[in-house]
């Protein structure tokens, strides 16, 4: 599912354990309760997605875009994620990284 366009999809409680969503476009997708354990979410676009109660344990989140996503009750514990913020020649882009509270 790399580079997949799943914008506005309703994938409630979907199991995406170890899924390859590298570069996937999930704008406004409803992923309530989704399991992203050990998934490849590098450069995935979750803007305005509903990720309520989603689990991200071990997910690769390099360059993942979560701006304006609903993350209520989502499991984003730092030790559970592999995170690297987006960066530019001038530094990190504020508001565009996938960093959880560190």
XYZ file of C-alpha atoms in Angstrom:
102
model
C 0.000 0.000 0.000
C 3.024 2.236 -0.399
C 2.009 5.581 -1.964
C -1.683 4.579 -1.628
C -4.378 7.262 -1.763
C -6.731 6.454 1.115
C -8.059 9.966 1.550
C -11.445 10.098 3.291
C -11.479 6.282 3.695
C -13.364 4.824 6.658
C -11.049 2.207 8.138
C -12.310 1.951 11.712
C -10.459 -0.583 13.901
C -8.382 -1.699 10.920
C -5.320 -3.841 11.629
C -2.370 -2.360 9.729
C 0.250 -4.234 11.733
C 3.524 -4.165 9.732
C 1.772 -2.456 6.787
C 3.852 -0.501 4.302
C 2.167 2.912 4.139
C 5.315 4.751 3.112
C 4.154 7.946 1.391
C 0.457 7.053 1.733
C -2.084 9.868 1.522
C -4.655 9.536 4.343
C -6.150 13.036 4.334
C -9.406 13.082 6.353
C -9.377 9.285 6.705
C -11.234 7.825 9.679
C -8.747 5.465 11.307
C -10.350 5.353 14.750
C -8.842 2.481 16.735
C -6.392 1.533 13.960
C -3.409 -0.658 14.804
C -0.217 0.664 13.167
C 2.137 -1.552 15.195
C 5.510 -1.857 13.432
C 4.037 -0.191 10.324
C 6.145 1.829 7.880
C 4.531 5.283 8.006
C 7.480 7.216 6.594
C 6.302 10.334 4.760
C 2.642 9.347 5.229
C 0.174 12.249 5.192
C -2.425 12.092 8.005
C -3.615 15.713 7.858
C -7.141 16.062 9.317
C -7.348 12.276 9.811
C -9.207 10.807 12.778
C -6.662 8.693 14.674
C -8.589 8.504 17.949
C -7.379 5.514 20.009
C -4.921 4.436 17.296
C -1.842 2.432 18.323
C 1.569 3.328 16.851
C 3.898 0.954 18.757
C 7.148 0.500 16.842
C 5.869 2.422 13.807
C 8.422 4.173 11.583
C 7.376 7.824 11.493
C 10.171 9.623 9.636
C 8.642 12.669 7.989
C 5.081 11.617 8.861
C 2.655 14.548 8.688
C 0.055 14.698 11.496
C -0.963 18.369 11.276
C -4.579 18.867 12.409
C -5.082 15.121 12.914
C -7.285 13.990 15.821
C -5.005 11.999 18.137
C -7.209 11.757 21.226
C -6.310 8.626 23.229
C -3.807 7.557 20.553
C -0.773 5.650 21.827
C 2.172 7.818 20.809
C 4.567 6.964 23.596
C 8.056 8.038 22.639
C 9.645 4.688 23.400
C 7.131 3.024 21.102
C 7.884 5.139 18.035
C 10.792 5.571 15.686
C 10.631 9.300 15.002
C 12.652 11.746 12.990
C 11.213 15.217 12.285
C 11.192 16.704 8.823
C 14.035 19.080 8.279
C 15.158 21.671 5.799
C 18.526 23.317 5.165
C 17.398 25.957 7.703
C 16.366 23.442 10.387
C 13.324 21.474 11.477
C 9.914 22.434 10.143
C 7.764 23.406 13.123
C 4.375 21.707 13.160
C 5.316 19.196 10.467
C 7.084 16.582 12.488
C 5.629 13.454 13.952
C 7.255 14.016 17.306
C 5.267 13.017 20.337
C 5.811 14.754 23.660
C 9.474 14.218 24.413
